[in-house]
Short mmCIF file of N, CA, C and O in Angstrom, two decimals:
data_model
loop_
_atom_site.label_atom_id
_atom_site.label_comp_id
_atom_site.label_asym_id
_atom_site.label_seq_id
_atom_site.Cartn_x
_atom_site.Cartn_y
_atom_site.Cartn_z
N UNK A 1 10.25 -69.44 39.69
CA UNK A 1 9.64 -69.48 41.02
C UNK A 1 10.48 -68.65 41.97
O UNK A 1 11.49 -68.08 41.56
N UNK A 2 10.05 -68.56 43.30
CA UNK A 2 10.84 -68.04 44.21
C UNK A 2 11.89 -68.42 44.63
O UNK A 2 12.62 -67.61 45.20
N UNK A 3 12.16 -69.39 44.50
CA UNK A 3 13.55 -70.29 44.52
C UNK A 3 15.09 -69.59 43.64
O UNK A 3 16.25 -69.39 44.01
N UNK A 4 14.54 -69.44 42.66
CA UNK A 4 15.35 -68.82 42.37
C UNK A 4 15.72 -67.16 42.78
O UNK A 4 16.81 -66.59 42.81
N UNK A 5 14.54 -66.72 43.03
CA UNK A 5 15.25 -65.17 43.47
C UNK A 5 15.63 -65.17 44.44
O UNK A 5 15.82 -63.97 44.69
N UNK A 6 16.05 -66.03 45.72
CA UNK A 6 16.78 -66.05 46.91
C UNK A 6 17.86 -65.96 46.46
O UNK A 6 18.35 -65.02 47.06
N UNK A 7 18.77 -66.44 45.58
CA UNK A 7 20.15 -66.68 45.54
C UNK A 7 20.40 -64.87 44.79
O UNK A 7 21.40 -64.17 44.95
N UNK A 8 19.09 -64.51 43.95
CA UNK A 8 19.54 -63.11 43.06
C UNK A 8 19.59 -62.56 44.26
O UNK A 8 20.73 -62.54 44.70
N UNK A 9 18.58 -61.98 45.14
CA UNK A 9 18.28 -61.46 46.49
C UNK A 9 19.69 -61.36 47.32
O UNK A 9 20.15 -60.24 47.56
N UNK A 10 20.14 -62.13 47.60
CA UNK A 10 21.36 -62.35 48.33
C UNK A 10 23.00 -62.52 47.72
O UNK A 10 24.18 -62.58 48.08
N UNK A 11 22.44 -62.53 46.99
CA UNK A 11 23.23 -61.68 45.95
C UNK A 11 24.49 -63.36 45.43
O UNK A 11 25.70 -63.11 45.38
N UNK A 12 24.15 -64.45 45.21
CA UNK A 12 24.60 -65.65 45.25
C UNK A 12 24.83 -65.94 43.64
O UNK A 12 24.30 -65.32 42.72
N UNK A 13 25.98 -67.28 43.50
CA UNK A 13 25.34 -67.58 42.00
C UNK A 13 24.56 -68.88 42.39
O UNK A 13 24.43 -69.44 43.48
N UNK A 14 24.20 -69.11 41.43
CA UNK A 14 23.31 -70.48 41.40
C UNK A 14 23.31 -71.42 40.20
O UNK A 14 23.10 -70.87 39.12
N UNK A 15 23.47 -72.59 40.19
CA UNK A 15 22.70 -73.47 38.99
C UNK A 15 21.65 -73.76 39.02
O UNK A 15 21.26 -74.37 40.01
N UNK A 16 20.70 -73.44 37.93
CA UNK A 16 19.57 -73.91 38.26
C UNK A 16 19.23 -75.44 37.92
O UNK A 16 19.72 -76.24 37.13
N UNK A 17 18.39 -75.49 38.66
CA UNK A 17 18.18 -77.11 38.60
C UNK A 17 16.58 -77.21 38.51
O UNK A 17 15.78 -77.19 39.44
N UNK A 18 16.27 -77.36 36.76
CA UNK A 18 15.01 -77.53 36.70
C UNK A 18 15.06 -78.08 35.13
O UNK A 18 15.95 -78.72 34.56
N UNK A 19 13.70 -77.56 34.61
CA UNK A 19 13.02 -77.97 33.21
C UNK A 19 13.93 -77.67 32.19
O UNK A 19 14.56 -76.72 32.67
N UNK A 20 14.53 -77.96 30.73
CA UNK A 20 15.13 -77.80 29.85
C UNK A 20 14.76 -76.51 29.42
O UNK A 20 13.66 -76.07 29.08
N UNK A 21 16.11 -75.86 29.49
CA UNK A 21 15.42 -74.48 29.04
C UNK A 21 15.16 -73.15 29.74
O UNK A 21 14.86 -72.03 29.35
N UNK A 22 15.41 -73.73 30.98
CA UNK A 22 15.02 -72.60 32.26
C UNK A 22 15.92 -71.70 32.70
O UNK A 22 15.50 -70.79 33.41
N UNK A 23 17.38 -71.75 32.36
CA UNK A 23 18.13 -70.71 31.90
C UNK A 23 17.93 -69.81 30.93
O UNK A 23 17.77 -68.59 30.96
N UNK A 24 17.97 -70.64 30.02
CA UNK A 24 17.57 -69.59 28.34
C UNK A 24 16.37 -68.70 29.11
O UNK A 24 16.51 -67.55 29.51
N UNK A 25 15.34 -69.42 29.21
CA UNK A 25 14.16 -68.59 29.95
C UNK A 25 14.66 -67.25 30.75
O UNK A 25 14.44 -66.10 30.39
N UNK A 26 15.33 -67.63 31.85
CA UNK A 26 15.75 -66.50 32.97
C UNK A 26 16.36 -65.66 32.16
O UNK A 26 16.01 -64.49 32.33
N UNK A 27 17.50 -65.93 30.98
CA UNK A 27 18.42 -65.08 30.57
C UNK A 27 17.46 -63.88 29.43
O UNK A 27 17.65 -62.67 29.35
N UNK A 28 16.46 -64.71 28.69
CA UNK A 28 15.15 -63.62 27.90
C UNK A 28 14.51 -62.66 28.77
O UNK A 28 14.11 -61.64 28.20
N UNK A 29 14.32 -62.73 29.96
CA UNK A 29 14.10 -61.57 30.97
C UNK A 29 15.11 -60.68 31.15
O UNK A 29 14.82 -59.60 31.68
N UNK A 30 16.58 -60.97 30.73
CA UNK A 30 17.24 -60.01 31.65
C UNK A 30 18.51 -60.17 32.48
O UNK A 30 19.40 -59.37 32.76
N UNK A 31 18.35 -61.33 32.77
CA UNK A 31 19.29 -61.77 33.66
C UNK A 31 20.55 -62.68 33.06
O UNK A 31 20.62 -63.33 32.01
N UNK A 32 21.71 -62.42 34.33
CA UNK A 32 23.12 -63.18 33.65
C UNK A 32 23.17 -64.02 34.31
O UNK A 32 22.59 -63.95 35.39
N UNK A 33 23.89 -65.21 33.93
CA UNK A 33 24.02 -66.39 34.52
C UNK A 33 25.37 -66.68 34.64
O UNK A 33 26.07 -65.68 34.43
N UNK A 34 26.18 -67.98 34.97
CA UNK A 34 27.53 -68.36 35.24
C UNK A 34 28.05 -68.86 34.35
O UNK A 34 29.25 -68.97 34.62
N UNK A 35 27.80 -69.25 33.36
CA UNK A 35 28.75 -69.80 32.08
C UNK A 35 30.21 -69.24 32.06
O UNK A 35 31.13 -69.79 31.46
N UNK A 36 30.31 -68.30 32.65
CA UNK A 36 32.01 -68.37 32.39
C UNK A 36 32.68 -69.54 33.35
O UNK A 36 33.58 -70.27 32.92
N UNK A 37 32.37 -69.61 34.15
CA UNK A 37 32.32 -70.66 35.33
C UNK A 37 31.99 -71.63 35.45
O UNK A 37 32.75 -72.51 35.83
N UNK A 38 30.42 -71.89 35.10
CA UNK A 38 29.93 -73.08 35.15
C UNK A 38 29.19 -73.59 33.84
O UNK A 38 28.26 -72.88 33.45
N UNK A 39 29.57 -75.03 32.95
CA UNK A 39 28.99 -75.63 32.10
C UNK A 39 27.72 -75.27 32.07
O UNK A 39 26.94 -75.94 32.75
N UNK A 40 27.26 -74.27 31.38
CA UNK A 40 25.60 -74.54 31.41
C UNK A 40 24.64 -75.26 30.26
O UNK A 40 23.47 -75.07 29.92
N UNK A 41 25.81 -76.30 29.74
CA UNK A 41 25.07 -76.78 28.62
C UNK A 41 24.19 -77.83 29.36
O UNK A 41 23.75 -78.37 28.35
N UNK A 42 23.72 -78.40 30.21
CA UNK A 42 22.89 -78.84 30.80
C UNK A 42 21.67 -78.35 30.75
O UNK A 42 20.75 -79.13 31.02
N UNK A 43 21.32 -76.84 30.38
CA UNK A 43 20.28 -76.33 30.09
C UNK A 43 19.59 -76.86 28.89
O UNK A 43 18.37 -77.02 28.89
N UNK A 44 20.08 -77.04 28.22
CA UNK A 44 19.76 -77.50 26.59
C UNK A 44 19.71 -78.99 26.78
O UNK A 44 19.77 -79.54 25.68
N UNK A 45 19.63 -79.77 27.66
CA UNK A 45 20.02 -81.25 27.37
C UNK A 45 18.30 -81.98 28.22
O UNK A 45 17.97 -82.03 29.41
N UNK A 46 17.67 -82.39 27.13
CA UNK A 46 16.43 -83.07 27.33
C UNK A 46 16.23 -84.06 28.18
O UNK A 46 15.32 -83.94 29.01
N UNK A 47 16.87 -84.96 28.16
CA UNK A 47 16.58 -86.12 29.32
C UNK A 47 17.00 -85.84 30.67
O UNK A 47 18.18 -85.57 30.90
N UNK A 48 16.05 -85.88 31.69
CA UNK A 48 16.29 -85.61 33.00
C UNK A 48 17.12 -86.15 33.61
O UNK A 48 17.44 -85.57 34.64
N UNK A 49 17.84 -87.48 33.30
CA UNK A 49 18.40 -87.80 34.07
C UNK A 49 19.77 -87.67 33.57
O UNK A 49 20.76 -87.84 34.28
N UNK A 50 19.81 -87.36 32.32
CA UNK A 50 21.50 -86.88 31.78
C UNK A 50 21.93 -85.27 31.89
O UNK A 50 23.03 -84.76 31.68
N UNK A 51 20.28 -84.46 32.40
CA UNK A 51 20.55 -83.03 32.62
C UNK A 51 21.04 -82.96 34.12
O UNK A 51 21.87 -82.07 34.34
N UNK A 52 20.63 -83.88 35.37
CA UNK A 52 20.88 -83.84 36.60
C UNK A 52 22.70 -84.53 36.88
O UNK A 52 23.47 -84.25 37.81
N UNK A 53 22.85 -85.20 36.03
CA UNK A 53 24.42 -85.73 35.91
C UNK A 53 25.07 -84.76 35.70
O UNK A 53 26.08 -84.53 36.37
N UNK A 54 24.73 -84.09 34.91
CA UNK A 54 25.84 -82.82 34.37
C UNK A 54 25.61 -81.89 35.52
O UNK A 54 26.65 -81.25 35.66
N UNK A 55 25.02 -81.65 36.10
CA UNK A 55 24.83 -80.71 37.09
C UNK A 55 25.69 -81.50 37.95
O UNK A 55 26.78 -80.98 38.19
N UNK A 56 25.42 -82.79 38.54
CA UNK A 56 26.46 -82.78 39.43
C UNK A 56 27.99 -83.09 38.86
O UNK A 56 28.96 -83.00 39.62
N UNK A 57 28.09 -83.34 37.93
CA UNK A 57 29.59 -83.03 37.75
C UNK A 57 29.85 -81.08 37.33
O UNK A 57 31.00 -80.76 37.04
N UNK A 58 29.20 -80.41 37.33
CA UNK A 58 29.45 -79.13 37.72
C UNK A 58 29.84 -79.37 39.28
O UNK A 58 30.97 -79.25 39.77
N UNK A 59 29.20 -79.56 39.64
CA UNK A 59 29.07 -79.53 41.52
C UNK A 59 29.75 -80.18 42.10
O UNK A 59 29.75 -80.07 43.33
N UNK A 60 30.62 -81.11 41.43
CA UNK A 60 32.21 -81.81 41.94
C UNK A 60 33.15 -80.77 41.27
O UNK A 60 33.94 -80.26 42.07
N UNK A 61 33.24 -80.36 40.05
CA UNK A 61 34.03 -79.46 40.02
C UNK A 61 34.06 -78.09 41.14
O UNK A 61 34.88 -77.18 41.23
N UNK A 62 33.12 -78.31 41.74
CA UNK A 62 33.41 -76.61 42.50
C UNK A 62 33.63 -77.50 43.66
O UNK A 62 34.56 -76.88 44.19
N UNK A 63 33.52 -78.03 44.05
CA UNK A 63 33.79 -78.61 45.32
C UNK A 63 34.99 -78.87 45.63
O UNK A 63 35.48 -78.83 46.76
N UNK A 64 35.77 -79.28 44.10
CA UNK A 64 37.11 -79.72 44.37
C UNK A 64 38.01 -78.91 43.92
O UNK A 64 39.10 -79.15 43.41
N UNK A 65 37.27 -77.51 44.26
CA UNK A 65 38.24 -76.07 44.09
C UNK A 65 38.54 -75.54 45.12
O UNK A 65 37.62 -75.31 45.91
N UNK A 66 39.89 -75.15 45.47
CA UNK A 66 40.32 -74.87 46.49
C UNK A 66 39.66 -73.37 47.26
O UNK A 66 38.99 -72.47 46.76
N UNK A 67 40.13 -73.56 48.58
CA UNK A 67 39.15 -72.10 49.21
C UNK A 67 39.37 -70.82 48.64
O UNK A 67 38.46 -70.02 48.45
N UNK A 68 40.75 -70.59 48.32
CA UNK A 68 40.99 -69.79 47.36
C UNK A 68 40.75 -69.52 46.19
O UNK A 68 40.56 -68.43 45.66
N UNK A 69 40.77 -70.80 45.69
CA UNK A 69 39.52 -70.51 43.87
C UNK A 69 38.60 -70.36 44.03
O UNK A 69 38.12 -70.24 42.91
N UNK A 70 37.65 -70.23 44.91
CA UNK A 70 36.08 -70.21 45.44
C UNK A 70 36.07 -68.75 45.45
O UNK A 70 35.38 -68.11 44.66
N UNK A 71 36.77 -68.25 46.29
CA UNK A 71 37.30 -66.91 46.85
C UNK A 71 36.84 -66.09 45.54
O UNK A 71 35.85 -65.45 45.18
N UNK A 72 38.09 -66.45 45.03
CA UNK A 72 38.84 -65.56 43.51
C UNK A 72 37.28 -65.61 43.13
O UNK A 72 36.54 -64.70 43.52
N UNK A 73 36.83 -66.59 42.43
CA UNK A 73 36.23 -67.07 41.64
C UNK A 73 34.61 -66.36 41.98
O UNK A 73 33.86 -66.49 41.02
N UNK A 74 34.14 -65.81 42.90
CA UNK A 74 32.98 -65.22 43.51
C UNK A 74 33.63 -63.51 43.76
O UNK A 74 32.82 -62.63 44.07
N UNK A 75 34.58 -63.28 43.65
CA UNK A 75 35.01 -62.40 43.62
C UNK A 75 34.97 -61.53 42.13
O UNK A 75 34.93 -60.30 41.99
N UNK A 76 35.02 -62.61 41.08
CA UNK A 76 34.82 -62.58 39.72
C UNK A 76 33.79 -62.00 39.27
O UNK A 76 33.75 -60.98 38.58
N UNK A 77 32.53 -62.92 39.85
CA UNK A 77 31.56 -63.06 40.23
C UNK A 77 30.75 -61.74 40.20
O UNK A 77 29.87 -61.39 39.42
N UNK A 78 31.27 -61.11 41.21
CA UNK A 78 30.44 -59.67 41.91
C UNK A 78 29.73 -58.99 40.43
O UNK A 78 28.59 -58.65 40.76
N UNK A 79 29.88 -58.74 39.28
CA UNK A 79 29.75 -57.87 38.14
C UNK A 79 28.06 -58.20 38.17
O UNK A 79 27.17 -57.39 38.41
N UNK A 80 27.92 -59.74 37.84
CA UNK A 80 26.67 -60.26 37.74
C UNK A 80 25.85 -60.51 38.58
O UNK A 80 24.65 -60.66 38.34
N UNK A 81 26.40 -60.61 39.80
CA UNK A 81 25.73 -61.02 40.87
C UNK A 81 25.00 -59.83 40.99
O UNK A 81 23.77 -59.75 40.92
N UNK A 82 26.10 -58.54 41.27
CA UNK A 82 25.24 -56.92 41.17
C UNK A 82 24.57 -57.01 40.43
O UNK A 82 23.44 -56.90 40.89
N UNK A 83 24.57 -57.21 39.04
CA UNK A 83 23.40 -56.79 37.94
C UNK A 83 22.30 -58.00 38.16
O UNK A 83 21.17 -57.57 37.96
N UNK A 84 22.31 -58.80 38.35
CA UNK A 84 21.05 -59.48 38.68
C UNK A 84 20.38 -58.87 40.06
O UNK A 84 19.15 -58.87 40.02
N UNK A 85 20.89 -58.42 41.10
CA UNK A 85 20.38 -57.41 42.06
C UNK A 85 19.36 -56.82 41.31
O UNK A 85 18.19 -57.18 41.23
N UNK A 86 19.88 -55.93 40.82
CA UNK A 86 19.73 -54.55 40.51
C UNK A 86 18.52 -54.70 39.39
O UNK A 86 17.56 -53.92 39.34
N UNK A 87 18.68 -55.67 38.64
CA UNK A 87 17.88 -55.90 37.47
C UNK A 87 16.45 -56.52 38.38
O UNK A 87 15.41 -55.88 38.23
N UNK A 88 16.43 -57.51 39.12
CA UNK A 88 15.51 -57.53 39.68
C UNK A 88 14.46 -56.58 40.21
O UNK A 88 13.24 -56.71 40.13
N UNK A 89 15.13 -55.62 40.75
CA UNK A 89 14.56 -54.93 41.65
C UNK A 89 14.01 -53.67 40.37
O UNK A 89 13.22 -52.84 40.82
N UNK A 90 14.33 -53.54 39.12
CA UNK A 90 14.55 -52.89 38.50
C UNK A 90 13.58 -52.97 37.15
O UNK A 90 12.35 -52.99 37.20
N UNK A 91 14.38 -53.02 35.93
CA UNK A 91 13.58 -53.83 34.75
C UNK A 91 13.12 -54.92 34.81
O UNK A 91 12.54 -55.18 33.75
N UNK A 92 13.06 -55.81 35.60
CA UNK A 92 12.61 -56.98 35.48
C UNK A 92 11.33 -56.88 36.28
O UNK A 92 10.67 -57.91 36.11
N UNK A 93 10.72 -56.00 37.14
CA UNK A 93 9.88 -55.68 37.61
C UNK A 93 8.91 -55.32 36.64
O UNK A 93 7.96 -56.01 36.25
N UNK A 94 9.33 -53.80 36.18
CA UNK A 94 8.34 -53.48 34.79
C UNK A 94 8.08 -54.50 34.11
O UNK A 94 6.88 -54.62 33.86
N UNK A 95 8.88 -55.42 33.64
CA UNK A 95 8.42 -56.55 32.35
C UNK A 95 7.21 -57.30 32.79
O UNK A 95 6.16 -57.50 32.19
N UNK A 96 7.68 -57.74 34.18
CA UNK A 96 6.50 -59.00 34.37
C UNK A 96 5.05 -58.26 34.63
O UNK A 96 3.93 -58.72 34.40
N UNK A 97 5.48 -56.67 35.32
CA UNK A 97 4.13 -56.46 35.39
C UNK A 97 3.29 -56.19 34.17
O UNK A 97 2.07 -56.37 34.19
N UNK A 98 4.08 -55.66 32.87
CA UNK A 98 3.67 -55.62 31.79
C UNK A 98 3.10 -56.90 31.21
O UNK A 98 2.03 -56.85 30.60
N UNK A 99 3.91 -58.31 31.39
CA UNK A 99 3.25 -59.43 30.50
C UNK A 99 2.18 -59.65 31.54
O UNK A 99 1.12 -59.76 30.92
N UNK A 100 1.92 -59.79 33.13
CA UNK A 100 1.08 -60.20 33.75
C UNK A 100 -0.46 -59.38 33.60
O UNK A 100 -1.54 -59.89 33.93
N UNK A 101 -0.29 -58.02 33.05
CA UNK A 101 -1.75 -57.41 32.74
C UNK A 101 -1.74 -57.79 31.07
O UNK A 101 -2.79 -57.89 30.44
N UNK A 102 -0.82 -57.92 30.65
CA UNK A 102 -0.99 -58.08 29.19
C UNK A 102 -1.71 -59.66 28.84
O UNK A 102 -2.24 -60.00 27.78
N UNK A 103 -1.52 -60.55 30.19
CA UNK A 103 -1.99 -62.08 29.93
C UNK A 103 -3.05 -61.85 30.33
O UNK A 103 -3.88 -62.14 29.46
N UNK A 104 -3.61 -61.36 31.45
CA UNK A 104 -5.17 -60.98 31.84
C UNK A 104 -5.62 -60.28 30.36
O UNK A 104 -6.20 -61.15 29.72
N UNK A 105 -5.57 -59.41 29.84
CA UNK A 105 -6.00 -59.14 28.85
C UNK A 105 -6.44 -59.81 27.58
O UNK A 105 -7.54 -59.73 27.04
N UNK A 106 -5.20 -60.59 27.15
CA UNK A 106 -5.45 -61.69 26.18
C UNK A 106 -6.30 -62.36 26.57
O UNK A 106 -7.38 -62.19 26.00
N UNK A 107 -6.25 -63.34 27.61
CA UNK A 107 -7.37 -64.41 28.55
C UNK A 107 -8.80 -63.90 28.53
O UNK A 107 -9.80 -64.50 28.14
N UNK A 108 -8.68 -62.62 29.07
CA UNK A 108 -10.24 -62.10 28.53
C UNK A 108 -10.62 -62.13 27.49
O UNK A 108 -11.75 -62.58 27.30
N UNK A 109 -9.82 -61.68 26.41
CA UNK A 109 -10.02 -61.81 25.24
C UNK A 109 -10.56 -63.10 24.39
O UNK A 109 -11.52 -63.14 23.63
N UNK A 110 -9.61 -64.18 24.75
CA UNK A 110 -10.26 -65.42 24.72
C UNK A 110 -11.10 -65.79 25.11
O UNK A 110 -11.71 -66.44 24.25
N UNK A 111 -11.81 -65.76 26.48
CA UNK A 111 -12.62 -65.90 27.37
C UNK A 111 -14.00 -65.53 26.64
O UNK A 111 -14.87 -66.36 26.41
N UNK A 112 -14.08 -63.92 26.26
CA UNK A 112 -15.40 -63.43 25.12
C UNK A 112 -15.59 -63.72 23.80
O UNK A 112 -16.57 -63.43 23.11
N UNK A 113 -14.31 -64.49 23.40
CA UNK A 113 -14.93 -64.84 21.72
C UNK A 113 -14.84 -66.69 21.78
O UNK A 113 -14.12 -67.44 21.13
N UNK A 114 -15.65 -66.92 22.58
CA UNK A 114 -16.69 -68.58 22.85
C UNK A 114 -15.79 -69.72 23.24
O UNK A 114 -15.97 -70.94 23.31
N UNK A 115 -14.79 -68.93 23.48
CA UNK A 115 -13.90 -70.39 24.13
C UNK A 115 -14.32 -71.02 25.28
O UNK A 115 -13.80 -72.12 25.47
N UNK A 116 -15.25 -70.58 26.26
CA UNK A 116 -15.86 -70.75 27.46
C UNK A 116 -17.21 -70.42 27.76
O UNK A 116 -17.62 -69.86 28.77
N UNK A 117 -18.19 -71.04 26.28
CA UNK A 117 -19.28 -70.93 26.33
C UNK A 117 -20.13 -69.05 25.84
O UNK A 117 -19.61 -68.14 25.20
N UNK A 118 -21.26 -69.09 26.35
CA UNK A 118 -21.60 -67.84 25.92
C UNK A 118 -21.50 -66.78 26.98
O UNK A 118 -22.06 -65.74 26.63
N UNK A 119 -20.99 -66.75 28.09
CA UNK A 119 -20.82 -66.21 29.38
C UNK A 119 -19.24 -65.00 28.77
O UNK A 119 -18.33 -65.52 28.12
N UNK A 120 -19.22 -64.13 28.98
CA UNK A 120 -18.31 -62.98 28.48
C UNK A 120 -18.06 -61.84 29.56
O UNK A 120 -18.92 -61.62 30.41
N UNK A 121 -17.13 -61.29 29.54
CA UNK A 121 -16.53 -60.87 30.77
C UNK A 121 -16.41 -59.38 30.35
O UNK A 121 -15.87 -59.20 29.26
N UNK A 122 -16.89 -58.10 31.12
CA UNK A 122 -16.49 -56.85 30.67
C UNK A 122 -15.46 -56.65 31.21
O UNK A 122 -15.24 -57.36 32.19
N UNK A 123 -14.58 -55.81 30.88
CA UNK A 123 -13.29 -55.37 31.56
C UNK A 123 -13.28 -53.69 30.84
O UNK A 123 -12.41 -52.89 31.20
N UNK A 124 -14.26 -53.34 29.91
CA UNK A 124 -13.70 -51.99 29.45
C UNK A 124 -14.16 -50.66 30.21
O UNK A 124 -14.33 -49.56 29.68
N UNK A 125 -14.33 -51.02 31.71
CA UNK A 125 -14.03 -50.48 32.92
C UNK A 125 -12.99 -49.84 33.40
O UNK A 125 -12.88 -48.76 33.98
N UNK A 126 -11.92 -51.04 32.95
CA UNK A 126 -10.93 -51.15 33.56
C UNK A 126 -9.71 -50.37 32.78
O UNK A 126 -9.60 -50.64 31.59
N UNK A 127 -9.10 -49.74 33.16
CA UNK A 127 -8.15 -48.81 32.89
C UNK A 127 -6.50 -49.74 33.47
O UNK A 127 -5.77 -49.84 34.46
N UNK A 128 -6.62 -50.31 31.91
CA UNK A 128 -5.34 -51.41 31.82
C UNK A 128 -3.64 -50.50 32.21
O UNK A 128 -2.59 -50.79 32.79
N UNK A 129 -4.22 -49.32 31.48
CA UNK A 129 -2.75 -49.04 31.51
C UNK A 129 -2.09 -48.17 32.70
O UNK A 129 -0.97 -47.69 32.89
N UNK A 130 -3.54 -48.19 33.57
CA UNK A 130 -2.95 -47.49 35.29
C UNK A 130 -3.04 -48.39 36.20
O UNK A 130 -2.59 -48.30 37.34
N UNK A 131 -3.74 -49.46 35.63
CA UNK A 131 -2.96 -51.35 36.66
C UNK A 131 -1.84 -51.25 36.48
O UNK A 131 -1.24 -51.70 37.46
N UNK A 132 -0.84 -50.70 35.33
CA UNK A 132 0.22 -51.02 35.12
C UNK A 132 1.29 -49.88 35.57
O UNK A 132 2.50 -49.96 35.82
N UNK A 133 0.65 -49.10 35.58
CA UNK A 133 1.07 -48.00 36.90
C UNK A 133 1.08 -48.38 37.94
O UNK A 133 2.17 -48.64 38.43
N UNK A 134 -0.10 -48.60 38.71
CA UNK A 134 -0.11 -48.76 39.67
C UNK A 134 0.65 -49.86 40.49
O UNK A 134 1.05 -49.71 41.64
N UNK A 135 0.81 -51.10 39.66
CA UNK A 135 1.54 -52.42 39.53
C UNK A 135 3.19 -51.86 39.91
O UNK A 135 3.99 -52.25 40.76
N UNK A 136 3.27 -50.95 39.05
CA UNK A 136 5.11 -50.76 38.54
C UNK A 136 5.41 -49.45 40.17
O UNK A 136 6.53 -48.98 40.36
N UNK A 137 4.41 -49.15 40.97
CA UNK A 137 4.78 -48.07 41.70
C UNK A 137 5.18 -48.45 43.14
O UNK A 137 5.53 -47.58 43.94
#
């Protein structure tokens, strides 16, 4: 969601705090995350309420780092923080616009062979691969 690209945007780190898995997810696009820094085995851990514990004992550990380890430590930081910038604004653009005409496509596809009755959708109008131009420009 958008939630998360404020912190890429501004160039921040972040834990994410969501569904099992939603790191691994972000990181298959492209993107780096904090594991040198921060436990991210919380990503992998199924029960919600033992994945939100571990997050906040991440989040006492940084808290109870001095202003100077914060400092250092975001200073460290900068390599990934840049490349998640950059990647955003960048390859990670092309990809989604690629899977987002590539899911309209499939969906149609489904859509005309009776998954939704006998009603069928033309699209071979449509010139898929200059949406994706036009998308990426």
């Amino acid at each position: 969601t958008e939630k998360i690209f404020k912190p890429i945007v501004s160039r921040r780190p972040f834990i994410l705090v969501g569904a099992t898995g939603n790191l691994a997810y972000l990181k298959s696009y492209g993107f780096k995350t904090f594991d040198r820094w921060i436990d991210e085995s919380y990503d992998a851990e199924p029960d919600p309420t033992r994945r939100i514990e571990m997050i906040v004992t991440e989040l006492e550990k940084l808290c109870n780092l001095s202003m100077q380890g914060l400092k250092q430590m975001h200073e460290e930081m900068q390599e990934i923080l840049d490349h998640n910038f950059n990647h955003l604004y960048t390859d990670f653009k092309s990809k989604i616009v690629d899977e987002l005409v590539d899911n309209f496509e499939n969906a149609i596809h489904i859509w005309n062979h009776g998954r939704f009755g006998d009603k069928t959708k033309d699209i071979s109008q449509i010139d898929l691969a200059q949406v994706k131009r036009l998308l990426k420009s």
